[in-house]
Amino acid sequence: RAFTFGRPFSILAVDGPVLSLLYRVVGGGTRVMRDLRVGEVMDFLGPLGEGFAPPTEDRPAVLIGGGVGLPPVWAWYQAHGRPGDRAYFGARDGGDAPWELLDDHWRVSVDARVDVPAEREAWQGRVPDLVARDIPASDPTPRVVLACGPIPLLKAAAELAQARGWSCQVSLEEHMGCGYGACKGCVVPVRDAGQVRNATCCQEGPVFAGEDIDWARYGRHDFEVV
């Protein structure tokens, strides 16, 4: 089946010519993907935009993934993870968590403690609250937050980072209709030189500095697209 516009997905892993994706079946596009058979062909455009920056020597990472926003932070951790880094994942419940990807380095939080495997621990509450509990405000270590997930999670992660004096990078989950910045389907309001402008996720993102996002406008559907 052909679709007018593509569906954006983060890459979980690359092994030679094989790309691995993690997605939830929610609509026509993902249903088609679920029903694909070995040997069938799909068009692919990517990777697009800018990813998370490589690690810096003096700043341990705080990785935060929410739902299907796990792939970019999981991939970063697989490639760059160091002993001082902290990794967190949040889901609606245990049935929404890809436990096979979450080893003992990952702290898991759930909105409801349902379907959590008996051998695993899960904290009930928001991921940023768990981070704030694990890393006390008195800890002077400079850190960098790398986050991907729903808008409320990213906003809370950016606010926590700002309050702690940490740097923050957020990977935004936006529909990328064309992938070239022409359709304006993935615009995000960002602060730039004292002004707010529309940036395209497919070209300038999907990773932005958390402090650059205009969180008061982002997620609303009434800001002007120019």
XYZ file of C-alpha atoms in Angstrom:
226
model
C 0.000 0.000 0.000
C 1.291 3.473 -0.882
C 1.045 6.442 1.495
C 1.227 10.095 0.464
C 3.663 10.852 3.265
C 6.213 8.718 5.037
C 6.195 7.776 8.710
C 9.120 8.911 10.888
C 10.864 6.366 13.110
C 13.982 6.509 15.226
C 16.637 3.902 14.488
C 17.189 1.506 17.371
C 20.247 -0.310 16.014
C 22.316 -0.783 12.866
C 24.064 -4.047 12.035
C 25.616 -3.841 8.578
C 22.740 -3.487 6.103
C 20.104 -4.246 8.769
C 18.190 -1.461 10.547
C 16.184 -2.267 13.678
C 13.155 -0.177 14.647
C 10.971 -0.116 17.746
C 7.392 1.017 17.174
C 3.859 0.688 18.489
C 1.037 -0.319 16.125
C -1.349 2.647 16.245
C -2.563 3.307 12.693
C -2.521 2.360 9.036
C 1.203 2.837 8.496
C 2.336 0.726 11.425
C -0.272 -1.926 10.639
C 1.247 -2.251 7.161
C 4.693 -2.602 8.732
C 3.433 -5.227 11.157
C 1.988 -7.278 8.303
C 5.066 -7.149 6.049
C 6.479 -10.464 4.946
C 10.093 -11.410 4.356
C 11.119 -10.230 0.897
C 8.625 -7.388 0.606
C 10.123 -3.990 -0.225
C 9.583 -0.588 1.403
C 10.953 2.840 0.515
C 13.289 4.392 3.078
C 14.556 7.965 3.335
C 17.115 8.762 5.978
C 18.642 9.183 8.373
C 17.409 12.777 8.556
C 18.525 15.776 10.583
C 20.831 15.920 13.577
C 21.230 13.373 16.365
C 22.501 13.535 19.930
C 26.001 14.935 20.334
C 28.841 12.563 21.278
C 29.736 12.384 24.976
C 32.003 14.909 26.650
C 34.691 13.783 29.066
C 33.576 15.911 32.005
C 29.794 15.470 31.823
C 28.131 12.133 32.642
C 24.909 11.590 30.714
C 21.402 11.271 32.120
C 19.467 9.295 29.501
C 15.672 9.534 29.542
C 13.459 7.551 27.164
C 9.672 7.506 27.240
C 7.578 4.904 25.409
C 8.631 4.534 21.774
C 11.059 7.397 22.397
C 13.521 4.824 23.727
C 15.471 4.054 20.482
C 17.692 7.153 20.151
C 18.745 7.189 23.812
C 19.157 3.397 23.857
C 21.318 3.545 20.710
C 23.412 6.359 22.199
C 23.945 4.358 25.380
C 24.954 1.245 23.427
C 27.524 3.267 21.490
C 28.801 5.679 24.138
C 27.614 4.571 27.592
C 30.108 4.992 30.424
C 30.078 3.860 34.078
C 28.991 7.276 35.393
C 25.998 7.608 33.079
C 22.427 7.145 34.357
C 19.718 5.550 32.178
C 15.953 5.869 32.710
C 12.861 4.640 30.891
C 9.230 5.527 31.473
C 6.048 3.781 30.318
C 2.331 3.727 31.036
C 2.659 0.261 32.577
C 4.868 -2.808 32.517
C 3.190 -4.145 29.393
C 4.388 -1.062 27.516
C 8.058 -1.596 28.357
C 10.460 -3.479 26.035
C 12.065 -5.344 28.923
C 14.372 -7.311 26.625
C 16.179 -4.036 25.824
C 16.367 -2.758 29.388
C 19.244 -4.332 31.269
C 20.092 -3.627 34.907
C 21.600 -0.249 34.033
C 18.124 1.091 33.242
C 15.861 2.457 35.963
C 12.200 2.040 34.980
C 9.207 4.125 36.032
C 5.568 3.395 35.210
C 2.333 5.326 35.601
C 0.650 2.144 36.835
C 2.463 -0.825 38.347
C 0.748 -3.377 36.097
C 2.348 -6.232 34.112
C 5.787 -5.604 35.604
C 7.845 -8.837 35.549
C 8.373 -10.276 39.022
C 12.145 -10.176 38.646
C 12.231 -6.480 37.664
C 11.784 -3.312 39.688
C 9.642 -0.393 38.555
C 9.132 2.906 40.330
C 5.629 4.368 40.106
C 5.670 7.994 38.972
C 7.204 10.331 36.402
C 10.686 9.714 35.068
C 11.997 13.242 35.821
C 10.815 12.848 39.422
C 12.750 9.581 39.660
C 15.865 11.296 38.283
C 15.500 14.113 40.820
C 15.168 11.534 43.594
C 18.199 9.518 42.465
C 20.465 12.531 41.933
C 20.075 14.972 44.850
C 20.191 18.700 44.208
C 23.303 18.842 46.407
C 25.247 16.751 43.865
C 27.591 19.252 42.138
C 28.447 17.000 39.180
C 27.785 18.744 35.836
C 25.687 16.459 33.639
C 24.013 16.376 30.234
C 20.435 15.180 29.776
C 19.575 13.293 26.580
C 15.827 12.717 26.300
C 13.252 11.457 23.821
C 9.557 10.835 24.393
C 6.215 12.624 24.739
C 6.174 16.425 25.011
C 5.295 16.568 28.750
C 8.239 14.296 29.572
C 10.652 16.374 27.472
C 9.421 19.626 28.986
C 9.857 18.239 32.510
C 13.328 16.916 31.639
C 14.359 20.309 30.234
C 13.027 22.088 33.329
C 14.909 19.715 35.628
C 18.119 20.234 33.654
C 17.723 24.007 33.807
C 17.084 23.915 37.555
C 20.220 21.807 38.109
C 22.441 23.748 35.717
C 22.821 20.740 33.415
C 22.896 20.946 29.641
C 20.007 19.240 27.857
C 19.328 17.761 24.433
C 15.819 16.643 23.462
C 14.890 14.505 20.459
C 11.403 15.521 19.314
C 8.793 13.097 17.992
C 7.273 14.974 15.039
C 5.624 13.786 11.837
C 7.994 14.460 8.940
C 5.846 14.556 5.828
C 8.444 15.203 3.134
C 11.785 14.964 4.940
C 13.167 18.028 3.138
C 11.694 20.897 5.177
C 9.298 21.948 2.424
C 5.933 20.756 3.744
C 6.323 22.441 7.159
C 4.672 19.452 8.792
C 7.340 19.123 11.483
C 7.933 22.726 12.546
C 8.843 23.477 16.144
C 8.951 26.922 17.810
C 12.511 27.664 18.929
C 14.157 30.696 20.492
C 16.881 32.212 18.347
C 18.674 35.510 19.084
C 15.817 36.758 21.244
C 13.142 35.854 18.708
C 10.921 32.808 18.234
C 11.088 31.127 14.853
C 9.878 27.887 13.310
C 12.548 25.200 12.910
C 11.986 22.011 10.913
C 12.660 18.760 12.741
C 13.715 16.902 9.613
C 16.481 19.385 8.800
C 17.515 21.205 11.994
C 16.376 18.550 14.466
C 15.017 16.250 15.631
C 17.526 16.954 18.420
C 17.471 20.463 19.873
C 18.891 22.061 22.990
C 16.178 21.864 25.639
C 16.556 25.546 26.499
C 15.962 26.545 22.861
C 12.439 25.092 22.645
C 9.569 27.499 23.323
C 7.732 25.066 25.568
C 4.797 27.446 26.060
C 4.035 27.204 22.331
C 5.286 23.726 21.512
C 2.508 21.163 21.310
C -0.151 23.769 20.597
C -1.808 23.833 17.194
C -2.477 27.565 17.041
C 1.041 28.955 16.646
C 1.717 30.482 13.250
C 3.687 28.465 10.712
C 5.726 30.665 8.357
